[in-house]
Tab-separated table of C-alpha atoms in Angstrom:
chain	number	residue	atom	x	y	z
F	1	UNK	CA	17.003	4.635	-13.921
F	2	UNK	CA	15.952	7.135	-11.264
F	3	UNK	CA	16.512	5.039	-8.762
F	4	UNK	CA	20.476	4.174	-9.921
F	5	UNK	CA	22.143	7.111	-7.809
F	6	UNK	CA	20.295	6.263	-4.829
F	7	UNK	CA	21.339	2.113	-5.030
F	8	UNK	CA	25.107	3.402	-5.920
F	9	UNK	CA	25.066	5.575	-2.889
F	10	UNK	CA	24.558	2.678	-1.039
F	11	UNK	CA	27.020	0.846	-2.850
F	12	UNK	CA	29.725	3.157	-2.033
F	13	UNK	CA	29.673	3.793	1.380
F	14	UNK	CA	31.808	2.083	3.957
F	15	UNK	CA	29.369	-0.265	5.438
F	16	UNK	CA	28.684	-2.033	2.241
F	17	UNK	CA	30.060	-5.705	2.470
F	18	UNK	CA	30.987	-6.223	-1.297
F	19	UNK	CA	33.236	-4.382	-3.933
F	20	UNK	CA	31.590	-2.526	-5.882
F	21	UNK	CA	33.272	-3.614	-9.307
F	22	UNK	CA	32.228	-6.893	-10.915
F	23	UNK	CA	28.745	-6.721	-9.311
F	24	UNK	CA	26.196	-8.392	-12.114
F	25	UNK	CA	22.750	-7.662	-11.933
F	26	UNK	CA	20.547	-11.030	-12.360
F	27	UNK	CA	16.853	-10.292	-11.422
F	28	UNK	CA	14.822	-7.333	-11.800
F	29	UNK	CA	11.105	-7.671	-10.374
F	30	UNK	CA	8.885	-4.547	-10.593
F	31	UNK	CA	5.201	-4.202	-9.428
F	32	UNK	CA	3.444	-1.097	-10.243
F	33	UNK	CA	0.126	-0.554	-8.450
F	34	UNK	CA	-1.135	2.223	-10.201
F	35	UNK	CA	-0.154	4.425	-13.338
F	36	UNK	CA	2.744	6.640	-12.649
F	37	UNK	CA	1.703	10.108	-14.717
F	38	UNK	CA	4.627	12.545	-16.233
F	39	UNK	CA	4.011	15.213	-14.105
F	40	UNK	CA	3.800	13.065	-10.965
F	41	UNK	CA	6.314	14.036	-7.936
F	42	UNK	CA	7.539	10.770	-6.970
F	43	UNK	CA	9.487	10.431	-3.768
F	44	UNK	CA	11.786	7.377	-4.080
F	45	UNK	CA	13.505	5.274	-1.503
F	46	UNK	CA	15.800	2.449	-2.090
F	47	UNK	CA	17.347	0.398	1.093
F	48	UNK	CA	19.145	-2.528	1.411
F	49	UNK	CA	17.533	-6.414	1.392
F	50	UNK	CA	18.925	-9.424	2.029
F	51	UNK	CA	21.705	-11.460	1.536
F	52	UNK	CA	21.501	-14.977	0.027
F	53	UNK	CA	24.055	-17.449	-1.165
F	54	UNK	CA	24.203	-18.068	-4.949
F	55	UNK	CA	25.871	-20.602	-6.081
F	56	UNK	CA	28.501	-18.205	-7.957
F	57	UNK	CA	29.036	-16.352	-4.493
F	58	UNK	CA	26.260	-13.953	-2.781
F	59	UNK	CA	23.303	-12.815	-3.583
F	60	UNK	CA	21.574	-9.036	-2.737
F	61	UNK	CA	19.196	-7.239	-3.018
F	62	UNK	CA	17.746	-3.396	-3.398
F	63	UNK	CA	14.272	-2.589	-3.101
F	64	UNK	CA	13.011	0.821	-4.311
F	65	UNK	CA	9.884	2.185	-3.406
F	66	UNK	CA	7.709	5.001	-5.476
F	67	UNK	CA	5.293	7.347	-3.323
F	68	UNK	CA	2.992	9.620	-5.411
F	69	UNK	CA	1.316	12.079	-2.811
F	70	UNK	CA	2.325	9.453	0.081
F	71	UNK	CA	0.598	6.637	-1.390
F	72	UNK	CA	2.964	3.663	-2.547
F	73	UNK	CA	2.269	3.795	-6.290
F	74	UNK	CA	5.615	1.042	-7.658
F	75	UNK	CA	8.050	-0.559	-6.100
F	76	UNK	CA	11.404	-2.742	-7.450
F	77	UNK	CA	13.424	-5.360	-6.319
F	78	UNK	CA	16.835	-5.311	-8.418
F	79	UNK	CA	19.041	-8.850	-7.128
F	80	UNK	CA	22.560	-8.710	-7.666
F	81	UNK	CA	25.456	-11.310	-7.534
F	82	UNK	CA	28.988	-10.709	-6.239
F	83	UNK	CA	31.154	-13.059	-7.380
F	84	UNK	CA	33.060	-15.079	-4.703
F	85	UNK	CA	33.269	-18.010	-2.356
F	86	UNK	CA	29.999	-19.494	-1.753
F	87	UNK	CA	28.609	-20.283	1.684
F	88	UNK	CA	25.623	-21.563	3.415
F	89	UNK	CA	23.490	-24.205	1.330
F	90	UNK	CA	22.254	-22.286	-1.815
F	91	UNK	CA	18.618	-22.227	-2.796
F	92	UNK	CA	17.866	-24.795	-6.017
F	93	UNK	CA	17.333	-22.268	-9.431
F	94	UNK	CA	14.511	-22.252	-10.947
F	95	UNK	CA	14.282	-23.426	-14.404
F	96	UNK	CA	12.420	-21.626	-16.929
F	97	UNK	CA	10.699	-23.041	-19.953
F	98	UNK	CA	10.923	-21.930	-23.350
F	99	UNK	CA	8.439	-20.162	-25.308
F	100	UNK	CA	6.787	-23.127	-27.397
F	101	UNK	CA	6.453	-20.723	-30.778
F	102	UNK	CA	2.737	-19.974	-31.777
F	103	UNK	CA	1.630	-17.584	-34.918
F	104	UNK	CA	0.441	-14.869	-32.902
F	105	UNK	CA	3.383	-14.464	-31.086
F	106	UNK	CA	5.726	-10.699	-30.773
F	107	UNK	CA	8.867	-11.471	-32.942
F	108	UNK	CA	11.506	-8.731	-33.031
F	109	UNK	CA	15.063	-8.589	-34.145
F	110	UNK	CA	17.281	-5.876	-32.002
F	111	UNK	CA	20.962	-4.696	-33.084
F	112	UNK	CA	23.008	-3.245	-30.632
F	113	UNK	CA	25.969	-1.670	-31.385
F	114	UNK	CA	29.388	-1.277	-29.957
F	115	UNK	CA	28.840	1.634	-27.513
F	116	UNK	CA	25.756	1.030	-26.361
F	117	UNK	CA	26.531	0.310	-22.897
F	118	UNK	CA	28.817	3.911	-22.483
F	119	UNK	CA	25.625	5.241	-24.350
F	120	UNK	CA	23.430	3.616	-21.560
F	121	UNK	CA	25.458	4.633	-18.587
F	122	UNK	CA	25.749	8.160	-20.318
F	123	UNK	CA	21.570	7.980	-19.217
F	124	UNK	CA	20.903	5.560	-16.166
F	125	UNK	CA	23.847	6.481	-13.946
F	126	UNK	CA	25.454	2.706	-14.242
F	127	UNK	CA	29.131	2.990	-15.264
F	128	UNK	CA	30.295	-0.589	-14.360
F	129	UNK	CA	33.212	-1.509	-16.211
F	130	UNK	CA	31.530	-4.621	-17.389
F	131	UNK	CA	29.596	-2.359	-19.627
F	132	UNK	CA	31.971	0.368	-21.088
F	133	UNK	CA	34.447	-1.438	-23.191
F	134	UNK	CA	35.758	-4.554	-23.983
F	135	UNK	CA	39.067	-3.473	-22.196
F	136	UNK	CA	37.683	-2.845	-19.411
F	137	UNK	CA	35.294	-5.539	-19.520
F	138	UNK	CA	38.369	-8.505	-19.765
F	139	UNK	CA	39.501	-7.478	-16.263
F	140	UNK	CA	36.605	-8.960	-14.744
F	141	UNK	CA	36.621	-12.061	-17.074
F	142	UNK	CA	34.272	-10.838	-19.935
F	143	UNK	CA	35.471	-11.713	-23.241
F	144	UNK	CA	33.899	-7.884	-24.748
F	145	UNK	CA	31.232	-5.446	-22.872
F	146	UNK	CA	28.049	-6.496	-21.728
F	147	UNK	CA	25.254	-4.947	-22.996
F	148	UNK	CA	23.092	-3.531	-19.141
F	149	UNK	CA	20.159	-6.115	-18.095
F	150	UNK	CA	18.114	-3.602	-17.917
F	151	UNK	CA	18.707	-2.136	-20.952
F	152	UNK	CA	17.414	-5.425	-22.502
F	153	UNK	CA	14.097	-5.402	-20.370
F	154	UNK	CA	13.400	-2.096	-20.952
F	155	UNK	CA	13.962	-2.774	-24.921
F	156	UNK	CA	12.198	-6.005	-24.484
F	157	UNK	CA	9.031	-4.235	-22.788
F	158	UNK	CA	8.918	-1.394	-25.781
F	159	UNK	CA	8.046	-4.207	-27.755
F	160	UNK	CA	5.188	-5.108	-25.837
F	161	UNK	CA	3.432	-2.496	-26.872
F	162	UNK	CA	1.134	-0.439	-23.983
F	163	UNK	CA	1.458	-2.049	-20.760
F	164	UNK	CA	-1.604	-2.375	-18.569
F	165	UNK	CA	-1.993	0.353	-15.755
F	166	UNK	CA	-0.945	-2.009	-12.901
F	167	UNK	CA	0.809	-5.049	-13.437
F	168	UNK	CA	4.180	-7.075	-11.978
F	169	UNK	CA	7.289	-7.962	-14.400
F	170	UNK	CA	9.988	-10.659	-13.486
F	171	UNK	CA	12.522	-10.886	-15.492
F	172	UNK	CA	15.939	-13.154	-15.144
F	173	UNK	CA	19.009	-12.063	-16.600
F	174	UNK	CA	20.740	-15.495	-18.453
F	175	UNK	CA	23.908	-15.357	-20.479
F	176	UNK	CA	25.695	-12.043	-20.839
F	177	UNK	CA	25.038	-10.427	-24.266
F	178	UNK	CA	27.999	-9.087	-25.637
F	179	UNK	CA	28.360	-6.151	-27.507
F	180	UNK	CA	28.019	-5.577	-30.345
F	181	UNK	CA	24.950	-8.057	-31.130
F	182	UNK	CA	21.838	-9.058	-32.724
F	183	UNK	CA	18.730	-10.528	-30.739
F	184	UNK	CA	15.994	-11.642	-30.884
F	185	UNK	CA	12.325	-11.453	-29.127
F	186	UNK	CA	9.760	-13.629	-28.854
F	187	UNK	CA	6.751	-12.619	-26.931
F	188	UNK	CA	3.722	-14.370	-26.447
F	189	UNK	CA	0.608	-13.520	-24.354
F	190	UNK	CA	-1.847	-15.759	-22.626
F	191	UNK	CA	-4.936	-14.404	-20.985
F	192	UNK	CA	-3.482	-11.240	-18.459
F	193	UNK	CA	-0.202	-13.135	-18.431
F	194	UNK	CA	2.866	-12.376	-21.289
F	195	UNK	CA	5.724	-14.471	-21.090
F	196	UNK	CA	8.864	-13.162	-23.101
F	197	UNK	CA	12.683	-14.189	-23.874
F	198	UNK	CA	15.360	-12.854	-25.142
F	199	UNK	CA	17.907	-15.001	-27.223
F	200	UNK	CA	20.699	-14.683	-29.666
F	201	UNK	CA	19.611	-14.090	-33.484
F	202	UNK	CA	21.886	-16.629	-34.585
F	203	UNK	CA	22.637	-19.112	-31.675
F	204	UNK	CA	19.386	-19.155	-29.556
F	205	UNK	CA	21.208	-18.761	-26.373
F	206	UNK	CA	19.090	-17.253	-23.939
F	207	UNK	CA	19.516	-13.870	-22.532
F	208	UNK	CA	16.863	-13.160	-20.693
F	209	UNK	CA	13.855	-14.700	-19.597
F	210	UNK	CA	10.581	-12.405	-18.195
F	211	UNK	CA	6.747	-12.184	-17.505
F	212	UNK	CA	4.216	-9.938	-17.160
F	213	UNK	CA	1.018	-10.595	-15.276
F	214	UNK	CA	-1.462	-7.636	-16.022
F	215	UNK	CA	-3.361	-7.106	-12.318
């Protein structure tokens, strides 16, 4: 979230080679070294990464570094796809399996209303139109708003429960959930690794597909 204004400044200036409206956020790694405390100072830094073809257009990225005291303490790598022509030859996806379902496993059901993406933006700084209303949304071929990716991981990772003082998170963004919704969780934890998915309550589609390795 702190690290929104600083990717949108980049965003909006006149060097950047994409519009700005319509951009969909489908990957959000995170690695965090060492525990970030509240009353930390943390200097941030986000710059600009490379640029991929997807098969749906481009592919970007943002990494965001977090300095506590000078020392590198997390750092991000949000990817992003702008819709468009592709070119180039695009890299083959990976493909994900699906949480075989065990008794042990983290099983949560999340409703999300209506305005929880203007609620969202109201916090993190991310006003894309693809998240406001379903108006808005329809212009840029959504059937209703989008609930924010990373909305969804950070709900997703609440449910985890305490996460371990350094660790790295990957989580793929799938199909879009509309809003307003019910999901599901599933969670389950092997060893230092978690995987985790999230899916419709009543379809199973899948929204979103992460682990977390404990370090």
């Amino acid at each position: 979230i702190l690290s929104m204004p600083l990717q949108l400044s980049l965003m909006v200036g006149e060097d950047f080679p994409f519009a700005i409206l319509g951009i969909v956020h489908i990957r959000n790694t995170v690695e965090q070294f060492k525990p970030v405390n509240v009353t930390d100072t943390i200097a941030l830094a986000t710059r600009f990464g490379e640029i991929t073809p997807h098969e749906k257009g481009k592919l970007f990225t943002f990494i965001t570094t977090a300095k506590v005291k000078g020392e590198v303490v997390w750092e991000s790598v949000a990817y992003y796809l702008a819709r468009g022509k592709t070119e180039g030859v695009v890299p083959a996806a990976k493909k994900e399996a699906r949480i075989t379902a065990k008794a042990n496993d983290i099983n949560e059901d999340f409703v999300l209303p209506e305005d929880l993406g203007r609620r969202y933006a109201l916090i993190s700084g991310d006003f894309n139109f693809i998240h406001i209303h379903a108006v808005t949304a329809k212009a840029f071929g959504f059937k209703r708003a989008i609930a924010h990716g990373m909305w969804t991981k950070a709900r997703s990772l609440a449910a985890l429960g305490t996460l371990p003082d350094a660790y790295f998170i990957d989580v793929q963004f799938k199909l879009p959930v509309f809003l307003p919704n019910k999901v599901h969780l599933q969670a389950q934890k092997v060893g230092k690794k978690t995987k985790f998915e999230l899916t419709g309550a009543k379809d199973g589609k899948p929204h979103l597909f992460g682990t977390l390795q404990a370090k």
